Short mmCIF file of C-alpha atoms in Angstrom, two decimals:
data_model
loop_
_atom_site.label_atom_id
_atom_site.label_comp_id
_atom_site.label_asym_id
_atom_site.label_seq_id
_atom_site.Cartn_x
_atom_site.Cartn_y
_atom_site.Cartn_z
CA UNK R 1 -8.77 114.05 21.46
CA UNK R 2 -7.65 111.19 23.71
CA UNK R 3 -5.45 108.27 22.64
CA UNK R 4 -8.38 105.87 22.00
CA UNK R 5 -9.94 108.29 19.53
CA UNK R 6 -6.63 108.62 17.69
CA UNK R 7 -6.37 104.82 17.45
CA UNK R 8 -9.89 104.55 16.01
CA UNK R 9 -9.15 107.28 13.46
CA UNK R 10 -5.96 105.52 12.34
CA UNK R 11 -7.29 101.93 12.24
CA UNK R 12 -10.77 102.46 10.75
CA UNK R 13 -9.51 103.29 7.21
CA UNK R 14 -7.60 99.99 7.16
CA UNK R 15 -10.83 98.02 7.69
CA UNK R 16 -12.62 100.10 5.06
CA UNK R 17 -9.96 99.59 2.40
CA UNK R 18 -8.99 95.98 3.10
CA UNK R 19 -12.24 94.48 4.35
CA UNK R 20 -10.36 91.99 6.56
CA UNK R 21 -6.85 91.46 7.86
CA UNK R 22 -6.17 88.22 5.96
CA UNK R 23 -7.49 89.22 2.56
CA UNK R 24 -5.83 87.34 -0.31
CA UNK R 25 -5.90 87.94 -4.03
CA UNK R 26 -7.99 85.40 -6.02
CA UNK R 27 -4.86 84.03 -7.72
CA UNK R 28 -3.53 83.09 -4.27
CA UNK R 29 -6.51 80.81 -3.58
CA UNK R 30 -7.33 77.28 -4.77
CA UNK R 31 -11.09 77.17 -5.25
CA UNK R 32 -12.39 73.66 -4.68
CA UNK R 33 -15.51 72.55 -6.56
CA UNK R 34 -15.83 68.92 -5.43
CA UNK R 35 -14.54 67.16 -2.32
CA UNK R 36 -14.27 63.40 -1.85
CA UNK R 37 -13.89 61.77 1.56
CA UNK R 38 -12.49 58.28 2.18
CA UNK R 39 -11.12 56.67 5.31
CA UNK R 40 -7.38 57.25 5.72
CA UNK R 41 -4.74 55.49 7.81
CA UNK R 42 -5.61 57.70 10.75
CA UNK R 43 -8.63 59.85 9.99
CA UNK R 44 -9.67 61.03 6.54
CA UNK R 45 -8.22 60.84 3.05
CA UNK R 46 -9.53 63.91 1.27
CA UNK R 47 -9.58 64.34 -2.52
CA UNK R 48 -10.26 67.73 -4.11
CA UNK R 49 -11.24 68.75 -7.63
CA UNK R 50 -10.25 72.43 -7.99
CA UNK R 51 -11.71 75.00 -10.36
CA UNK R 52 -9.65 76.12 -13.32
CA UNK R 53 -8.20 79.57 -12.63
CA UNK R 54 -5.30 79.55 -15.10
CA UNK R 55 -4.34 77.91 -18.40
CA UNK R 56 -3.41 74.62 -16.75
CA UNK R 57 -6.21 72.04 -16.43
CA UNK R 58 -7.05 71.20 -12.80
CA UNK R 59 -5.65 68.02 -11.27
CA UNK R 60 -6.80 65.99 -8.28
CA UNK R 61 -5.37 67.19 -4.98
CA UNK R 62 -5.09 64.71 -2.11
CA UNK R 63 -4.34 65.13 1.58
CA UNK R 64 -4.80 63.26 4.87
CA UNK R 65 -5.68 64.38 8.37
CA UNK R 66 -7.15 63.24 11.66
CA UNK R 67 -9.90 65.80 11.07
CA UNK R 68 -11.11 67.71 8.02
CA UNK R 69 -9.38 70.82 9.35
CA UNK R 70 -6.09 68.89 9.70
CA UNK R 71 -6.37 67.62 6.12
CA UNK R 72 -6.98 71.12 4.77
CA UNK R 73 -4.03 72.46 6.77
CA UNK R 74 -1.90 69.66 5.30
CA UNK R 75 -3.07 70.60 1.80
CA UNK R 76 -2.17 74.25 2.41
CA UNK R 77 1.30 73.27 3.61
CA UNK R 78 1.97 71.43 0.34
CA UNK R 79 0.66 74.11 -2.03
CA UNK R 80 1.33 77.77 -2.67
CA UNK R 81 -2.39 78.58 -2.77
CA UNK R 82 -4.77 78.56 0.17
CA UNK R 83 -7.56 75.96 0.06
CA UNK R 84 -10.85 77.79 -0.49
CA UNK R 85 -14.09 75.86 0.16
CA UNK R 86 -16.56 78.71 -0.24
CA UNK R 87 -17.30 77.63 -3.84
CA UNK R 88 -17.65 73.91 -3.00
CA UNK R 89 -20.66 72.38 -4.74
CA UNK R 90 -20.47 68.63 -4.09
CA UNK R 91 -19.21 66.19 -1.46
CA UNK R 92 -18.77 62.50 -2.33
CA UNK R 93 -18.56 60.01 0.55
CA UNK R 94 -16.68 56.79 -0.21
CA UNK R 95 -17.67 53.32 1.01
CA UNK R 96 -14.86 53.13 3.58
CA UNK R 97 -16.00 56.25 5.45
CA UNK R 98 -19.68 55.26 5.18
CA UNK R 99 -18.91 51.92 6.85
CA UNK R 100 -17.20 53.53 9.86
CA UNK R 101 -19.88 54.94 12.16
CA UNK R 102 -17.49 56.80 14.45
CA UNK R 103 -15.51 58.45 11.65
CA UNK R 104 -18.65 59.32 9.70
CA UNK R 105 -20.29 60.91 12.75
CA UNK R 106 -17.16 62.95 13.45
CA UNK R 107 -17.01 64.13 9.84
CA UNK R 108 -20.67 65.15 9.82
CA UNK R 109 -20.27 67.07 13.08
CA UNK R 110 -17.32 68.95 11.59
CA UNK R 111 -19.24 69.73 8.40
CA UNK R 112 -22.20 70.92 10.46
CA UNK R 113 -19.99 73.34 12.41
CA UNK R 114 -18.13 74.62 9.34
CA UNK R 115 -18.69 78.27 8.53
CA UNK R 116 -16.86 77.97 5.21
CA UNK R 117 -18.79 75.13 3.54
CA UNK R 118 -22.30 75.98 2.35
CA UNK R 119 -25.13 73.84 3.71
CA UNK R 120 -26.52 73.78 0.15
CA UNK R 121 -23.65 71.55 -1.01
CA UNK R 122 -24.94 68.37 -2.67
CA UNK R 123 -24.00 65.14 -0.88
CA UNK R 124 -23.56 61.79 -2.67
CA UNK R 125 -22.33 58.32 -1.75
CA UNK R 126 -20.40 55.70 -3.72
CA UNK R 127 -19.55 52.01 -3.38
CA UNK R 128 -16.13 52.83 -4.82
CA UNK R 129 -13.70 55.30 -3.30
CA UNK R 130 -14.47 58.99 -3.45
CA UNK R 131 -11.00 59.48 -4.91
CA UNK R 132 -11.89 57.28 -7.90
CA UNK R 133 -14.99 59.41 -8.52
CA UNK R 134 -12.87 62.58 -8.47
CA UNK R 135 -10.39 61.04 -10.93
CA UNK R 136 -13.21 59.95 -13.29
CA UNK R 137 -14.71 63.41 -13.07
CA UNK R 138 -11.46 65.17 -13.94
CA UNK R 139 -10.89 62.86 -16.92
CA UNK R 140 -14.24 63.97 -18.34
CA UNK R 141 -13.93 67.61 -17.33
CA UNK R 142 -13.67 70.40 -19.88
CA UNK R 143 -11.19 72.28 -17.75
CA UNK R 144 -13.65 74.13 -15.54
CA UNK R 145 -13.79 71.68 -12.63
CA UNK R 146 -17.59 71.79 -12.82
CA UNK R 147 -18.15 68.54 -14.73
CA UNK R 148 -19.65 66.54 -11.85
CA UNK R 149 -21.92 69.40 -10.80
CA UNK R 150 -23.25 69.93 -14.34
CA UNK R 151 -23.52 66.16 -14.92
CA UNK R 152 -25.52 65.77 -11.72
CA UNK R 153 -27.89 68.66 -12.43
CA UNK R 154 -28.59 67.60 -16.02
CA UNK R 155 -28.89 63.87 -15.31
CA UNK R 156 -31.03 64.18 -12.18
CA UNK R 157 -33.57 66.21 -14.16
CA UNK R 158 -33.93 63.52 -16.80
CA UNK R 159 -33.95 60.26 -14.87
CA UNK R 160 -36.19 59.07 -12.05
CA UNK R 161 -33.59 56.85 -10.41
CA UNK R 162 -32.12 59.29 -7.91
CA UNK R 163 -33.02 62.40 -5.94
CA UNK R 164 -31.12 65.52 -5.04
CA UNK R 165 -29.92 65.91 -1.45
CA UNK R 166 -28.23 69.01 -0.10
CA UNK R 167 -26.34 68.96 3.18
CA UNK R 168 -29.00 70.92 5.06
CA UNK R 169 -31.70 68.40 4.08
CA UNK R 170 -29.28 65.55 4.80
CA UNK R 171 -28.80 66.74 8.39
CA UNK R 172 -32.55 67.25 8.82
CA UNK R 173 -33.36 63.72 7.62
CA UNK R 174 -30.69 62.20 9.85
CA UNK R 175 -32.20 63.97 12.84
CA UNK R 176 -35.82 63.10 12.06
CA UNK R 177 -35.07 59.52 11.02
CA UNK R 178 -32.77 58.58 13.90
CA UNK R 179 -29.52 58.66 11.94
CA UNK R 180 -31.03 57.18 8.77
CA UNK R 181 -31.20 58.56 5.25
CA UNK R 182 -30.75 57.64 1.59
CA UNK R 183 -27.99 59.41 -0.34
CA UNK R 184 -27.97 59.65 -4.13
CA UNK R 185 -25.41 57.22 -5.54
CA UNK R 186 -22.66 57.85 -8.07
CA UNK R 187 -20.17 55.32 -9.44
CA UNK R 188 -17.10 55.50 -11.70
CA UNK R 189 -17.62 53.34 -14.77
CA UNK R 190 -15.53 52.43 -17.81
CA UNK R 191 -16.51 55.66 -19.54
CA UNK R 192 -16.97 58.41 -16.99
CA UNK R 193 -19.51 58.31 -14.17
CA UNK R 194 -22.91 56.74 -13.59
CA UNK R 195 -25.58 58.45 -11.51
CA UNK R 196 -28.36 56.22 -10.20
CA UNK R 197 -29.46 54.16 -7.25
CA UNK R 198 -28.99 55.11 -3.62
CA UNK R 199 -26.90 54.60 -0.49
CA UNK R 200 -28.98 53.75 2.59
CA UNK R 201 -27.69 54.77 6.01
CA UNK R 202 -29.07 53.47 9.31
CA UNK R 203 -27.77 54.64 12.69
CA UNK R 204 -25.29 56.89 10.84
CA UNK R 205 -23.66 53.93 9.12
CA UNK R 206 -23.88 52.19 5.74
CA UNK R 207 -26.85 49.81 5.65
CA UNK R 208 -27.24 48.93 1.96
CA UNK R 209 -26.61 50.04 -1.59
CA UNK R 210 -29.77 50.41 -3.68
CA UNK R 211 -29.83 49.71 -7.40
CA UNK R 212 -31.85 51.83 -9.85
CA UNK R 213 -35.10 49.90 -9.40
CA UNK R 214 -34.84 49.90 -5.60
CA UNK R 215 -34.16 53.65 -5.60
CA UNK R 216 -37.10 54.10 -7.97
CA UNK R 217 -39.32 52.27 -5.47
CA UNK R 218 -38.10 54.71 -2.79
CA UNK R 219 -38.97 57.69 -5.03
CA UNK R 220 -42.51 56.33 -5.45
CA UNK R 221 -42.80 56.31 -1.64
CA UNK R 222 -41.66 59.94 -1.56
CA UNK R 223 -44.01 61.01 -4.34
CA UNK R 224 -40.98 62.15 -6.35
CA UNK R 225 -40.87 59.57 -9.16
CA UNK R 226 -41.19 61.97 -12.11
CA UNK R 227 -38.96 60.69 -14.90
CA UNK R 228 -39.10 57.05 -13.76
CA UNK R 229 -39.44 54.51 -16.57
CA UNK R 230 -41.61 51.41 -16.14
CA UNK R 231 -41.42 48.54 -18.63
CA UNK R 232 -44.35 46.16 -19.06
CA UNK R 233 -44.26 42.93 -21.01
CA UNK R 234 -47.29 42.17 -23.17
CA UNK R 235 -46.69 38.93 -25.02
CA UNK R 236 -43.37 39.42 -26.82
CA UNK R 237 -43.76 43.17 -26.84
CA UNK R 238 -42.09 45.49 -24.33
CA UNK R 239 -44.05 48.64 -23.51
CA UNK R 240 -42.28 51.49 -21.68
CA UNK R 241 -44.07 54.18 -19.65
CA UNK R 242 -42.55 57.41 -18.34
CA UNK R 243 -43.98 58.82 -15.10
CA UNK R 244 -44.77 62.52 -15.53
CA UNK R 245 -46.61 63.18 -12.25
CA UNK R 246 -46.13 61.51 -8.90
CA UNK R 247 -47.78 62.01 -5.51
CA UNK R 248 -47.83 59.90 -2.35
CA UNK R 249 -50.36 60.17 0.48
CA UNK R 250 -50.19 58.22 3.74
CA UNK R 251 -53.01 57.21 6.08
CA UNK R 252 -52.35 55.40 9.37
CA UNK R 253 -55.42 53.69 10.80
CA UNK R 254 -55.32 52.05 14.25
CA UNK R 255 -57.48 48.93 14.53
CA UNK R 256 -59.36 47.78 17.66
CA UNK R 257 -56.71 45.12 18.29
CA UNK R 258 -53.97 47.77 18.26
CA UNK R 259 -52.72 46.80 14.79
CA UNK R 260 -51.95 49.78 12.52
CA UNK R 261 -52.88 49.85 8.84
CA UNK R 262 -50.68 52.07 6.66
CA UNK R 263 -52.36 52.94 3.36
CA UNK R 264 -49.91 54.35 0.84
CA UNK R 265 -51.89 55.87 -2.00
CA UNK R 266 -49.80 56.68 -5.05
CA UNK R 267 -51.33 59.01 -7.64
CA UNK R 268 -49.40 58.59 -10.89
CA UNK R 269 -49.74 59.91 -14.41
CA UNK R 270 -47.63 58.50 -17.24
CA UNK R 271 -46.91 58.73 -20.96
CA UNK R 272 -46.31 55.71 -23.15
CA UNK R 273 -42.89 55.97 -24.79
CA UNK R 274 -41.93 54.91 -28.31
CA UNK R 275 -44.09 53.18 -30.89
CA UNK R 276 -47.17 51.81 -29.16
CA UNK R 277 -50.12 49.92 -30.59
CA UNK R 278 -53.14 52.25 -30.97
CA UNK R 279 -55.19 49.67 -29.03
CA UNK R 280 -53.44 51.06 -25.94
CA UNK R 281 -55.59 54.16 -26.20
CA UNK R 282 -58.91 52.39 -26.38
CA UNK R 283 -60.76 52.38 -23.07
CA UNK R 284 -60.24 48.65 -22.57
CA UNK R 285 -56.61 48.70 -23.74
CA UNK R 286 -55.73 51.67 -21.53
CA UNK R 287 -57.37 50.08 -18.50
CA UNK R 288 -55.45 46.86 -19.05
CA UNK R 289 -52.11 48.67 -19.27
CA UNK R 290 -52.85 50.80 -16.23
CA UNK R 291 -53.46 47.66 -14.18
CA UNK R 292 -50.28 46.09 -15.56
CA UNK R 293 -48.13 49.10 -14.70
CA UNK R 294 -49.77 49.42 -11.27
CA UNK R 295 -48.63 45.88 -10.45
CA UNK R 296 -45.10 46.82 -11.50
CA UNK R 297 -45.17 49.83 -9.17
CA UNK R 298 -46.33 47.65 -6.26
CA UNK R 299 -43.53 45.13 -6.97
CA UNK R 300 -40.85 47.84 -7.09
CA UNK R 301 -42.03 49.44 -3.83
CA UNK R 302 -42.24 46.04 -2.09
CA UNK R 303 -38.71 45.14 -3.25
CA UNK R 304 -37.41 48.40 -1.78
CA UNK R 305 -39.24 47.75 1.48
CA UNK R 306 -37.67 44.29 1.57
CA UNK R 307 -34.24 45.92 1.84
CA UNK R 308 -35.40 47.92 4.88
CA UNK R 309 -36.94 44.83 6.48
CA UNK R 310 -33.69 42.92 6.06
CA UNK R 311 -31.92 45.76 7.86
CA UNK R 312 -34.65 45.66 10.55
CA UNK R 313 -35.44 49.35 10.19
CA UNK R 314 -38.20 51.46 8.66
CA UNK R 315 -36.25 54.66 9.23
CA UNK R 316 -34.31 55.32 6.01
CA UNK R 317 -37.50 55.00 3.94
CA UNK R 318 -39.15 57.62 6.16
CA UNK R 319 -42.00 55.27 7.09
CA UNK R 320 -41.43 55.23 10.84
CA UNK R 321 -40.98 59.01 10.93
CA UNK R 322 -44.30 59.49 9.09
CA UNK R 323 -46.02 57.28 11.65
CA UNK R 324 -44.51 59.25 14.54
CA UNK R 325 -45.98 62.44 13.09
CA UNK R 326 -49.46 60.89 13.33
CA UNK R 327 -48.86 58.98 16.54
CA UNK R 328 -46.00 60.50 18.60
CA UNK R 329 -46.43 57.80 21.25
CA UNK R 330 -45.62 54.93 18.88
CA UNK R 331 -42.45 53.14 19.94
CA UNK R 332 -43.08 49.59 18.75
CA UNK R 333 -41.60 47.37 16.06
CA UNK R 334 -42.78 48.95 12.80
CA UNK R 335 -42.64 45.86 10.61
CA UNK R 336 -44.41 43.66 13.18
CA UNK R 337 -47.08 46.13 14.24
CA UNK R 338 -47.87 47.91 10.97
CA UNK R 339 -49.57 46.36 7.95
CA UNK R 340 -48.83 48.18 4.71
CA UNK R 341 -51.21 48.52 1.78
CA UNK R 342 -49.73 49.96 -1.45
CA UNK R 343 -52.49 51.44 -3.60
CA UNK R 344 -51.39 52.92 -6.96
CA UNK R 345 -53.85 55.02 -8.93
CA UNK R 346 -52.09 55.16 -12.29
CA UNK R 347 -53.50 56.95 -15.34
CA UNK R 348 -52.04 56.84 -18.83
CA UNK R 349 -52.08 60.09 -20.77
CA UNK R 350 -52.93 60.33 -24.47
CA UNK R 351 -51.21 63.31 -26.14
CA UNK R 352 -51.24 65.23 -22.87
CA UNK R 353 -54.82 64.35 -21.85
CA UNK R 354 -55.75 62.02 -18.98
CA UNK R 355 -58.33 59.51 -20.14
#
């Protein structure tokens, strides 16, 4: 047997028993669950919320670097455990990094290339600092490091004022919508965290913060408004309605003069919430309420569109991208050349039946 064969025979068992040369025991790793990114003095200020792997409750870890890799290396140099991002579930982007187009683009390129961070990580934005969100999360945590992840999953299922966004979808929307997208928004409040509203990006830079109602209008445009609450005023009485089904269909019709009509047809089903007068379920009463709630939907959608018009873009709402699918040659000014018609078809359910 020649020398090469002897080398293979000697080395192969090492790979079989160790799996890799740099294998570490779990207790030698710091498993990060949430990462926050703010702008630092020269690059990024990174905040980590680690998982609990011993009796001590996890504390916020903070490091700086010109790149994400530099920051992680800095973190490793200050701690006995190696930073492990394979279990990362959420990334929070602070206002300072969202405002800086160059730094944000660099960060996103690094995240896109990363082999360690899953592309299924949920991405959020905040008007505060990401570090403040991490601190608020750890104050509420039960010691697992998973508070923000569980809070997000449970809250997003119950309220129609935000939508989930994983990193893979985030990158896809940025590509299709020319650097524009809407991130779910999270804010530290007096008692914990508040999930609701959105963070609009245009040209890979912060364009506007959306409040709950503006985000709700965006979800109607997406056909993803399940859980949204509408409140109608009838005399002195306030009547709430919860959306239980939501669909959105778009038709783009080119007129002889070149003008484009965009018909947005919203099919909505809703349940009245709380104590409601039985007159609401008469044919006339139901029809009246359906018209009232339809007007509210139109107002919310128009208010959301107003934000996009003020930013002189139809990209982060997905409107321009939808038009390009139908008419790839379109390259005009969306708001000047497209007339939008919002057409809700809202039905109120009575004990699970659509009247």
